[in-house]
XYZ file of C-alpha atoms in Angstrom:
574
model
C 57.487 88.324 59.274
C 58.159 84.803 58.075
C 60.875 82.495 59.987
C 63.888 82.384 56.985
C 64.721 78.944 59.041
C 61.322 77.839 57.930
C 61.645 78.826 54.388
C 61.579 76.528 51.503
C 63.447 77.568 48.351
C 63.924 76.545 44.923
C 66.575 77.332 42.648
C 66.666 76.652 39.004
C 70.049 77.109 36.786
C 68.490 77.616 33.112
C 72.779 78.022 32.698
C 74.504 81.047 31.515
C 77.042 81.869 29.075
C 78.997 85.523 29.260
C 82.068 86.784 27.679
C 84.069 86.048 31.326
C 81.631 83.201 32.970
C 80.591 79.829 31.598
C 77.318 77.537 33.622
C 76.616 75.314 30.763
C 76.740 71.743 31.773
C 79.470 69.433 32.536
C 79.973 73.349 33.969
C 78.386 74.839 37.153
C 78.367 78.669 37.590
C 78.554 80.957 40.151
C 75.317 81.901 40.687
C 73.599 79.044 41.772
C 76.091 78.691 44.637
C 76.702 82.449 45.953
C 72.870 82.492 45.683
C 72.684 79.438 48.230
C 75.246 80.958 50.271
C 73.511 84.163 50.587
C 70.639 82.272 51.273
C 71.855 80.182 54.203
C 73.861 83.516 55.381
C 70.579 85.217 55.345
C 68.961 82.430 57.913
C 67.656 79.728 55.389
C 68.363 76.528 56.795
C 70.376 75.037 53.996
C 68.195 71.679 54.026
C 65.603 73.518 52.664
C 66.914 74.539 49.520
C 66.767 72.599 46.422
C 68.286 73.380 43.374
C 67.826 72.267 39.531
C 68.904 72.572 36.296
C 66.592 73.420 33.373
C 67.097 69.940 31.859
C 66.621 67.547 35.073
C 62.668 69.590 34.521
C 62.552 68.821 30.842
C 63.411 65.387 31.366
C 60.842 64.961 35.028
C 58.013 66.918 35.306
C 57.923 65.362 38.633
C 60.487 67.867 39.420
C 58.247 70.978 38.584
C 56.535 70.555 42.016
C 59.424 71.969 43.469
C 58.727 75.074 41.759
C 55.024 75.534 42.797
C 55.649 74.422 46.276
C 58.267 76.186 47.153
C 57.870 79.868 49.309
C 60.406 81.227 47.230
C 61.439 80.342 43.879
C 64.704 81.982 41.984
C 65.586 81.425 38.318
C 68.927 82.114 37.505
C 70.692 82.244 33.972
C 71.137 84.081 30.624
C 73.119 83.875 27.381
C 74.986 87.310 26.449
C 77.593 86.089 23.827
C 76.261 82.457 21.343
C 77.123 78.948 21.324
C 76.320 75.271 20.488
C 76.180 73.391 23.173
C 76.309 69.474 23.928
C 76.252 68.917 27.828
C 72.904 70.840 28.217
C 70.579 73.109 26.480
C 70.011 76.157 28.067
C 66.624 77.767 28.812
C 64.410 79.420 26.096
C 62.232 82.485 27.051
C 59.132 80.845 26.960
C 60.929 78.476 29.493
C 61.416 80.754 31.916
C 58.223 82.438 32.017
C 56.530 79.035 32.605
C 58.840 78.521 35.778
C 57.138 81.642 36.853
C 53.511 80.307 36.456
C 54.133 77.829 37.501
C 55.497 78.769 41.035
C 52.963 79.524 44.020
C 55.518 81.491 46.305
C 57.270 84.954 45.543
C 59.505 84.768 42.605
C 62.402 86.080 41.866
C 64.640 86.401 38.637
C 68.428 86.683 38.213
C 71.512 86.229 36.091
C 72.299 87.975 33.239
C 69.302 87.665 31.609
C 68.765 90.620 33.352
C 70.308 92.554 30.749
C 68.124 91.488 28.159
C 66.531 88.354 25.476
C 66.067 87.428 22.621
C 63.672 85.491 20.215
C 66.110 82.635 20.853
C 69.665 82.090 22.101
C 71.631 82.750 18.666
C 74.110 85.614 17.385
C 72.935 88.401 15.124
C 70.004 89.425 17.546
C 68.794 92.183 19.631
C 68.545 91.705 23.091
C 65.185 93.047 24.771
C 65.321 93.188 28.463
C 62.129 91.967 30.084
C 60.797 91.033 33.111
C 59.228 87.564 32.115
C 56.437 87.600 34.958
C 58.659 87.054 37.688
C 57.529 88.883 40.859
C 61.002 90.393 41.384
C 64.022 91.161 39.020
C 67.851 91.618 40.313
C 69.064 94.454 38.428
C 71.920 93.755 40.474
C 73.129 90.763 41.869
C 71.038 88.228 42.430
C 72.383 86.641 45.516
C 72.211 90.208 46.797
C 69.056 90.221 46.237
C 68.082 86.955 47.560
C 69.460 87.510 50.792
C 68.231 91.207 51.244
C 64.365 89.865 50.064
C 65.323 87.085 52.621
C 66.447 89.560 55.149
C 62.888 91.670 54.699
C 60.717 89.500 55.558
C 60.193 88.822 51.373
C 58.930 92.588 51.774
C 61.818 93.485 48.965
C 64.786 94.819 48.218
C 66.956 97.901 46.691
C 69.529 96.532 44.140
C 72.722 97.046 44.311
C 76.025 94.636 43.735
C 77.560 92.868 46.875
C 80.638 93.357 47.991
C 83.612 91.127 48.314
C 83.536 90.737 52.419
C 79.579 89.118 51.366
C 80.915 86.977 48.820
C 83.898 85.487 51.369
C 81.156 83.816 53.313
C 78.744 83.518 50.447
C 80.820 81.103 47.752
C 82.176 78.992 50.560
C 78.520 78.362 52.390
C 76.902 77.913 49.095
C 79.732 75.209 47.900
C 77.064 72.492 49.271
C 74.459 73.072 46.432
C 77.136 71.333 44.083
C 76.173 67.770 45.464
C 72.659 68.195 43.674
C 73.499 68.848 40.417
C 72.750 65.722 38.451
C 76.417 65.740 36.884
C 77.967 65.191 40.581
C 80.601 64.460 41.393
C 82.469 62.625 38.424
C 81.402 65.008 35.297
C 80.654 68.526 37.134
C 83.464 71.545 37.141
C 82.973 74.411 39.044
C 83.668 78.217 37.198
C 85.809 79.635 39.600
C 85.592 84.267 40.325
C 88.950 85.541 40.510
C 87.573 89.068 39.461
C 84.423 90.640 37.523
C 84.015 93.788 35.679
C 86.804 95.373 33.215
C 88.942 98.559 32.898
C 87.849 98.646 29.226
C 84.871 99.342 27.226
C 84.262 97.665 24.310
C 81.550 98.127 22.161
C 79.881 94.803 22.284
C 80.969 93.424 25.526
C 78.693 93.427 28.324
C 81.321 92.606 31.266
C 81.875 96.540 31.811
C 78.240 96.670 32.773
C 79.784 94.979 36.207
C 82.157 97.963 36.562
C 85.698 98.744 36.797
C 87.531 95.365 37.982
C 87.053 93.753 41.656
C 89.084 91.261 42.773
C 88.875 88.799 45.001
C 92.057 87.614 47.297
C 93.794 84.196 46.884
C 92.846 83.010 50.291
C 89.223 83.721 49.147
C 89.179 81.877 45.870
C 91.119 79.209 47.648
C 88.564 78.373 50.775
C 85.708 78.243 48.572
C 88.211 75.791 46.154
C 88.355 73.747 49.647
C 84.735 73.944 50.387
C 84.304 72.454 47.034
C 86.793 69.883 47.268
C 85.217 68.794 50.490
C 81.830 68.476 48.978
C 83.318 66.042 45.863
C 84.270 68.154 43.112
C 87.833 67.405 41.185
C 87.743 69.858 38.221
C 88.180 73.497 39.169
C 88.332 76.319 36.063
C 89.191 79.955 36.707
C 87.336 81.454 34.586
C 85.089 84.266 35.953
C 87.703 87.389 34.844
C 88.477 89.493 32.217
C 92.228 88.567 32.610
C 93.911 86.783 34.959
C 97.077 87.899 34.150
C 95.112 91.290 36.347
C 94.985 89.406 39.293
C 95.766 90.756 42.448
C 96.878 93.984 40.632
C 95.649 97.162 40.068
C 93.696 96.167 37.265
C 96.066 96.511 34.571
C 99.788 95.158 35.603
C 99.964 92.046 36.456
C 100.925 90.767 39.586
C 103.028 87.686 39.409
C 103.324 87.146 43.358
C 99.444 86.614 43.320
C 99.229 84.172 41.263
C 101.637 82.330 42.506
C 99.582 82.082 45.744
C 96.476 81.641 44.077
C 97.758 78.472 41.792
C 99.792 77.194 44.481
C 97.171 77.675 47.440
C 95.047 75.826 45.120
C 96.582 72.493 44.558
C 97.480 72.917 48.175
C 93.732 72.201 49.281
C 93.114 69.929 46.611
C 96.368 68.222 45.959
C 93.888 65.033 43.812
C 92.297 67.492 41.507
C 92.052 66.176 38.060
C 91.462 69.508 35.907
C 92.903 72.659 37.024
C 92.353 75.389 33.729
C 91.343 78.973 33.143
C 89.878 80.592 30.171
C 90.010 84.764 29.555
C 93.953 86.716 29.093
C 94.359 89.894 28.040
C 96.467 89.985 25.366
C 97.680 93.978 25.560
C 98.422 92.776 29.192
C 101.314 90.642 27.629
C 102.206 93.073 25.383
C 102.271 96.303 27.664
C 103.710 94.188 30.590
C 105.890 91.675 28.931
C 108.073 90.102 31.656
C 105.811 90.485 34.587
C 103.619 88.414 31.897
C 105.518 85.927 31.096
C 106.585 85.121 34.320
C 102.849 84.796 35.306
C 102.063 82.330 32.841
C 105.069 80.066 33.623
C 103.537 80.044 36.933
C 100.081 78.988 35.575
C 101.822 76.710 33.175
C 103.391 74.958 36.484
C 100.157 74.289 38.437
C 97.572 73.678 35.690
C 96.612 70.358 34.210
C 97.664 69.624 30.523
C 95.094 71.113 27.659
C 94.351 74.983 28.908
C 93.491 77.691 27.192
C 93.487 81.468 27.719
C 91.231 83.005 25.390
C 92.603 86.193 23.898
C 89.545 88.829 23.050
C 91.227 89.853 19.430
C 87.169 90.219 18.109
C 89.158 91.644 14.734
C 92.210 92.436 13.338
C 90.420 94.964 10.885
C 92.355 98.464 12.340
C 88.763 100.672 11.124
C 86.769 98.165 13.223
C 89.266 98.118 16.178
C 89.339 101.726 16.490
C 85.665 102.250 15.707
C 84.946 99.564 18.442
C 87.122 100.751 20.965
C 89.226 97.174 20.773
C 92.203 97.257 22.963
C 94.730 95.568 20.833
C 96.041 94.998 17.317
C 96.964 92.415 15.370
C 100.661 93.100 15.788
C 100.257 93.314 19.344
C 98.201 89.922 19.518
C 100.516 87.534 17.396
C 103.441 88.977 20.042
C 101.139 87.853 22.733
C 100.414 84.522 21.102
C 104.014 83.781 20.692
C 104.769 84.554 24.349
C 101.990 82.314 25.519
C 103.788 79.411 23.109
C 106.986 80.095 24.609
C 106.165 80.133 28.406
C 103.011 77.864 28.067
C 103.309 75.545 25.030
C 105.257 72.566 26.342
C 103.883 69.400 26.709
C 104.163 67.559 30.142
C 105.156 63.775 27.748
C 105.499 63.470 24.295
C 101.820 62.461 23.778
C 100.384 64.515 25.445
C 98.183 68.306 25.071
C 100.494 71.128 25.689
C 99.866 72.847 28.868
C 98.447 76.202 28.143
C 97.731 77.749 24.678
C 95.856 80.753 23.539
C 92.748 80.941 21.740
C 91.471 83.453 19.634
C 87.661 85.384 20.063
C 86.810 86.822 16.855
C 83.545 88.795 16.358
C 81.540 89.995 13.315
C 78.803 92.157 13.175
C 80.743 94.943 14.436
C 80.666 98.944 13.867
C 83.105 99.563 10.781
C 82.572 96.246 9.391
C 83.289 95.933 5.624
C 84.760 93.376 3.105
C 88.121 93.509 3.686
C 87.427 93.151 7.403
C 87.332 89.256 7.284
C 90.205 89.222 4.721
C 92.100 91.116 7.774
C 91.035 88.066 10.262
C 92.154 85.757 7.375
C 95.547 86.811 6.739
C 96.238 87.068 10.822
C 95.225 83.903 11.369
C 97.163 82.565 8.161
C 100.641 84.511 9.632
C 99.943 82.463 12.916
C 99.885 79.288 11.245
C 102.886 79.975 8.683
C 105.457 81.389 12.188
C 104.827 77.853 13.695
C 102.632 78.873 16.238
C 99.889 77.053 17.751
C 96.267 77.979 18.989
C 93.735 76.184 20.840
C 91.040 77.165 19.883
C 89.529 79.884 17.155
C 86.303 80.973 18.211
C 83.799 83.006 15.725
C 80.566 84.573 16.487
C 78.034 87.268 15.107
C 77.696 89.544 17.919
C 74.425 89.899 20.230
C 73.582 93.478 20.761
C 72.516 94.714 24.476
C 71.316 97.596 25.844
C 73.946 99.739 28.115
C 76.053 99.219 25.431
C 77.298 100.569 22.258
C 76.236 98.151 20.173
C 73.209 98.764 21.790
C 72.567 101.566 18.991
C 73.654 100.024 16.358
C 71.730 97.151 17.097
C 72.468 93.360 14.761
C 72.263 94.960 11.783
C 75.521 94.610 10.210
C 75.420 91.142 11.269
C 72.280 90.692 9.101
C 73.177 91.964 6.368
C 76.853 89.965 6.152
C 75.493 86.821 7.656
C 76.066 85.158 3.890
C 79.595 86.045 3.686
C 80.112 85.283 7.050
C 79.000 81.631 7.219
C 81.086 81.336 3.986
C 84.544 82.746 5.880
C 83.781 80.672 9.064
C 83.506 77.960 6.697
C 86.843 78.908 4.802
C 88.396 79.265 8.248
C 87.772 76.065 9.402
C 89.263 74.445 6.442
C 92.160 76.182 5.590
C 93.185 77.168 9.362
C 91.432 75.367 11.857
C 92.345 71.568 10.432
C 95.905 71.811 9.682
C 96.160 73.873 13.294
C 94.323 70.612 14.862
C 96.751 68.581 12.979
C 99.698 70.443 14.518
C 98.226 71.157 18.615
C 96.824 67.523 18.512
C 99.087 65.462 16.189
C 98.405 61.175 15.825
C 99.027 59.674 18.826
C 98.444 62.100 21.406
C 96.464 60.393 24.311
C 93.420 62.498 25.865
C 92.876 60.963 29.389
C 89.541 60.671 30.930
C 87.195 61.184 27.875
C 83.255 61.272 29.322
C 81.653 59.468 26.627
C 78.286 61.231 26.153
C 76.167 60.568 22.874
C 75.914 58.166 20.247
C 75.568 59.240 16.321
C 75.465 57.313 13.449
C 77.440 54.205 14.856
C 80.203 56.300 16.781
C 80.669 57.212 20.332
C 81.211 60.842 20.993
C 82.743 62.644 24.459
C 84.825 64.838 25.767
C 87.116 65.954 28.826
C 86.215 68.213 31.063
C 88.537 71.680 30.549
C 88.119 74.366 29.118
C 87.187 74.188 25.482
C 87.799 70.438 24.943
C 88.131 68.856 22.241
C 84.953 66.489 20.619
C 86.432 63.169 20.338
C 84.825 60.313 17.760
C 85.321 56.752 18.526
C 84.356 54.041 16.496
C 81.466 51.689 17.605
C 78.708 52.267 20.327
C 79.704 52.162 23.636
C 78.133 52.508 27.190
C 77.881 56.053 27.775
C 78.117 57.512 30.887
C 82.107 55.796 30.951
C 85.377 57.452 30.820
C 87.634 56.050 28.582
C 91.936 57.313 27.639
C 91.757 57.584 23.627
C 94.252 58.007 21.479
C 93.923 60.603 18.375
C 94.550 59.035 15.158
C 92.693 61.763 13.014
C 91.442 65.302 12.998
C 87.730 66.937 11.332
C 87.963 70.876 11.805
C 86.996 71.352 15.585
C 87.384 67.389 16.352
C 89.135 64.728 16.311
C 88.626 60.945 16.041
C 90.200 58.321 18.613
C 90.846 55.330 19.490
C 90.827 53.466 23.129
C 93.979 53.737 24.435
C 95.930 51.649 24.426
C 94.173 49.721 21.506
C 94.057 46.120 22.725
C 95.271 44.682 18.795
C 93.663 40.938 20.322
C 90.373 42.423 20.435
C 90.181 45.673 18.785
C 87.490 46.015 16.220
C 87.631 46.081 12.580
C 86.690 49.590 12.690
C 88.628 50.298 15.071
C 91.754 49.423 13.252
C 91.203 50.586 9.990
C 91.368 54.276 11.727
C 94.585 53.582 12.626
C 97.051 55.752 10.382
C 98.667 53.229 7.933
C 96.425 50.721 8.831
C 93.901 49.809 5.787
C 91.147 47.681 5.458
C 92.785 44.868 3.970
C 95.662 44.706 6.457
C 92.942 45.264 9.228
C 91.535 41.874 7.856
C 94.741 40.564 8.200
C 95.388 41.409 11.595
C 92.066 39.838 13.057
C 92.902 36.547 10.882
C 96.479 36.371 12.580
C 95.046 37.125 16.243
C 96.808 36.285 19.042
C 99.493 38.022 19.395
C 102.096 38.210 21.838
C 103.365 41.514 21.495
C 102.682 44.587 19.175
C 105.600 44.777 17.345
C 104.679 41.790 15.897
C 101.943 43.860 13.707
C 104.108 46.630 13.298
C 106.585 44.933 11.072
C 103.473 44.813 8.803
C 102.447 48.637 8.984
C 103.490 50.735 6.660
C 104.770 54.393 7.915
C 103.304 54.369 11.615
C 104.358 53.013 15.237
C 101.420 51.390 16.275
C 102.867 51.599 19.417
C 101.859 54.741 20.077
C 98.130 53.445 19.919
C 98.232 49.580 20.668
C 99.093 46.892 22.846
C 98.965 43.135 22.554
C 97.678 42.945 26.214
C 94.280 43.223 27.694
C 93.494 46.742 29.268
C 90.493 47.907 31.241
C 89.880 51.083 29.359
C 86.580 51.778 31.685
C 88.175 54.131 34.627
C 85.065 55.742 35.654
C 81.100 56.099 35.517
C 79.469 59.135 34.931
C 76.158 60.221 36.129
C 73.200 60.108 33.612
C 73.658 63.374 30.762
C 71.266 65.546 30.708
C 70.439 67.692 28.272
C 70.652 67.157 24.328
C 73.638 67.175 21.630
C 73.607 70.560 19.688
């Protein structure tokens, strides 16, 4: 029987991306870390494990030798709901495979890719589960599975799911794994678990295949929020639930008390982090619970960090698909919750700046019951939003990815096939008549974003984001040094963007391009700023502006815009 303190390991995140977890990079999962955890709990000597992502071995084939020399290898990942992605690209199937030939020790393969693949990681697809030619799959958890093939002797292991006194000990050992992702510590979040699983059973959704809700306590999330902290990270998002208006309840009702302890316990132990945010809320929670509810989310709106969104799981406002789907709540019922969330949640911390917690929509086509008059439903709800005043975050609209264990399962993509034509041609309509004018009104001229990671060039503009959930792609004019964080402020919108300028806008040296974004700034009068230059104060260029106060964006002082330096990106724009 092999010594586990002897035992080298290799771990590679090919990321993941589920309806109630998000590993994509500037993001780190859970798995990767409760894996190590287990690991080291199970007698690995945590010096011995190395872990990866799947784009630090695209860009260094150096780094494959860690896979073939390792005694054990582990891939972890898998997409079950589509995206685009710009911080990384996750792993393709023919990927994955090749991390299996190419390893020399016992493999093993984890993540929800366990429940199944496709021919690549898009909507409107079946999802196959295979094995991939890994010596050993988790068909439960993985860092179960690690430690109990660990624990053997690497003789094996029966699956099963671990259990929340394992995952105490587990998610605060493995917090060390963070320092080798190659976005440490500056531009790397950590997904924080309140909870997994979900009371309900929606067609599509393949959280329920975790089981009826477990929760973790506060002091739990908290400690491993330490552990983290102590091992560099800043930005912190709690977004491994189904609803965390659930927390510390009895799956339904929400529990106001325990949130309170777990927001507050949290900035507690990390009283300089920079991003605090979460991502899933059950809507029917707000609606069936309304002032437990809204007293939660004043609490959230408290503690969190400016920009936050709680994703409400709508998927359609057509009543044949809801009921045919076994969707939880109605449009009625949806629009009350998005107003509450406004009301408790919507305020901004300063004038110009995001409001601190807003909902976002899920919407999701290719359902059972799906006809014509189905996106005309989505339409007009999304219209009424817009016309009450209201704000949203974020809209987000998908074909749906069909998986085995669950209803869809059946019915497979087809529906999603067959409207794909009239769907691109709503998303588009969406985008333009709601999304843009919605941007306009969440994210109006002048708003400052702090801390944009400036991460790509394209076609003569600098592109980043913050870290959060859902941020916002931000445009700036000119090429500068990526890697850099840079405060911009917004001085236009596209339809899930926005363009920006460095804030504040140094008028003595600002570019022509940069100027000539400004609202009420055109060309001409751009040229007539530069010609004019120096100036001693800003509102000596304002008297010259028509219908804008360029003081929102400008100063006639120098400014070091350059705050921070991020490690080198990996991955590639999508």
């Amino acid at each position: 029987m092999p010594d586990p303190g002897t035992l080298s390991v290799t771990i590679v995140d090919g990321y993941v991306d589920e309806p109630a977890h998000f590993g994509v990079p500037p993001y780190i999962s859970t798995y990767p870390r409760f894996t190590a955890g287990a690991l080291v709990d199970a007698g690995v000597d945590a010096e011995n494990i190395t872990y990866h992502t799947i784009d630090e071995l695209r860009d260094d084939r150096m780094n494959w030798g860690d896979v073939a020399t390792a005694d054990l290898f582990i891939y972890v990942g898998g997409m079950t709901v589509p995206g685009k992605y710009v911080g990384g690209t996750p792993a393709e199937p023919d990927e994955v495979k090749e991390l299996a030939w190419t390893a020399n020790g016992t493999t093993l393969l984890g993540g929800p890719v366990r429940f199944g693949v496709g021919e690549e990681n898009a909507g409107a697809q079946e999802m196959e589960r295979k094995e991939l030619d890994y010596e050993f799959v988790a068909k439960g958890d993985v860092e179960a599975a690690a430690h109990d093939l660990v624990d053997s002797g690497m003789e094996g292991f029966n699956d099963r799911m671990r259990d929340n006194e394992e995952l105490d000990r587990w998610a605060s050992t493995g917090a060390f794994i963070v320092e080798q992702h190659p976005n440490h510590p500056d531009y790397l979040i950590a997904e924080m678990e309140t909870s997994r699983g979900c009371a309900y059973r929606c067609s599509f959704c393949t959280e329920p295949l975790y089981g009826n809700p477990a929760f973790r306590s506060a002091d739990s999330v908290v400690e491993e929020v330490d552990r983290l902290s102590d091992h560099g990270l800043e930005h912190f998002r709690l977004g491994r639930q189904a609803d965390i208006l659930a927390f510390g309840g009895d799956g339904e009702a929400p529990n106001p008390d325990a949130i309170r302890r777990l927001y507050s316990g949290i900035r507690e132990v990390a009283p300089t982090l920079q991003t605090l945010h979460l991502d899933n809320m059950n809507p029917v929670t707000i609606t069936d619970y309304p002032e437990a509810s809204r007293e939660a989310i004043e609490t959230i709106a408290e503690h969190n960090t400016p920009g936050d969104t709680a994703a409400f799981g709508l998927e359609s406002a057509d009543p044949v698909v809801q009921e045919q789907n076994n969707l939880l709540v109605t449009a009625e019922e949806c629009l009350e919750a998005v107003r509450v969330v406004n009301e408790a949640g919507g305020w901004r911390p300063a004038e110009n700046r995001l409001p601190k917690l807003l909902p976002g929509i899920n919407l999701v086509h290719g359902l059972q019951g799906e006809r014509p008059e189905t996106y005309d439903h989505n339409r007009r709800f999304l219209r009424q939003v817009y016309d009450e005043g209201l704000m949203l975050r974020r809209i987000n609209i998908r074909q749906v990815m069909a998986f085995a264990g669950t209803e869809m399962g059946d019915t497979g993509a087809d529906i999603a096939k067959e409207h794909k034509a009239q769907f691109q041609e709503y998303k588009r309509a969406v985008r333009e008549q709601v999304d843009n004018p919605m941007l306009q009104r969440v994210v109006p001229p002048g708003t400052v974003l702090p801390d944009v990671h400036l991460e790509y060039h394209q076609d003569g503009k600098t592109f980043g984001r913050q870290l959060g959930t859902y941020p916002l792609l931000v445009g700036i004019p000119d090429e500068r040094e990526l890697g850099t964080t840079i405060d911009i402020a917004v001085v236009d919108h596209g339809y899930r963007s926005v363009t920006g300028v460095p804030y504040p806008l140094d008028i003595n040296a600002a570019s022509m391009d940069e100027l000539t974004i400004v609202p009420g700034i055109n060309s001409g009068r751009a040229g007539d700023i530069v010609v004019s230059r120096p100036y001693d104060a800003v509102e000596e260029v304002a008297d010259g502006v028509d219908a804008v106060d360029l003081t929102k964006f400008a100063t006639a002082g120098k400014t070091d815009l350059t705050v921070s330096r991020m490690p080198e990106r990996s991955g590639s724009a999508d």
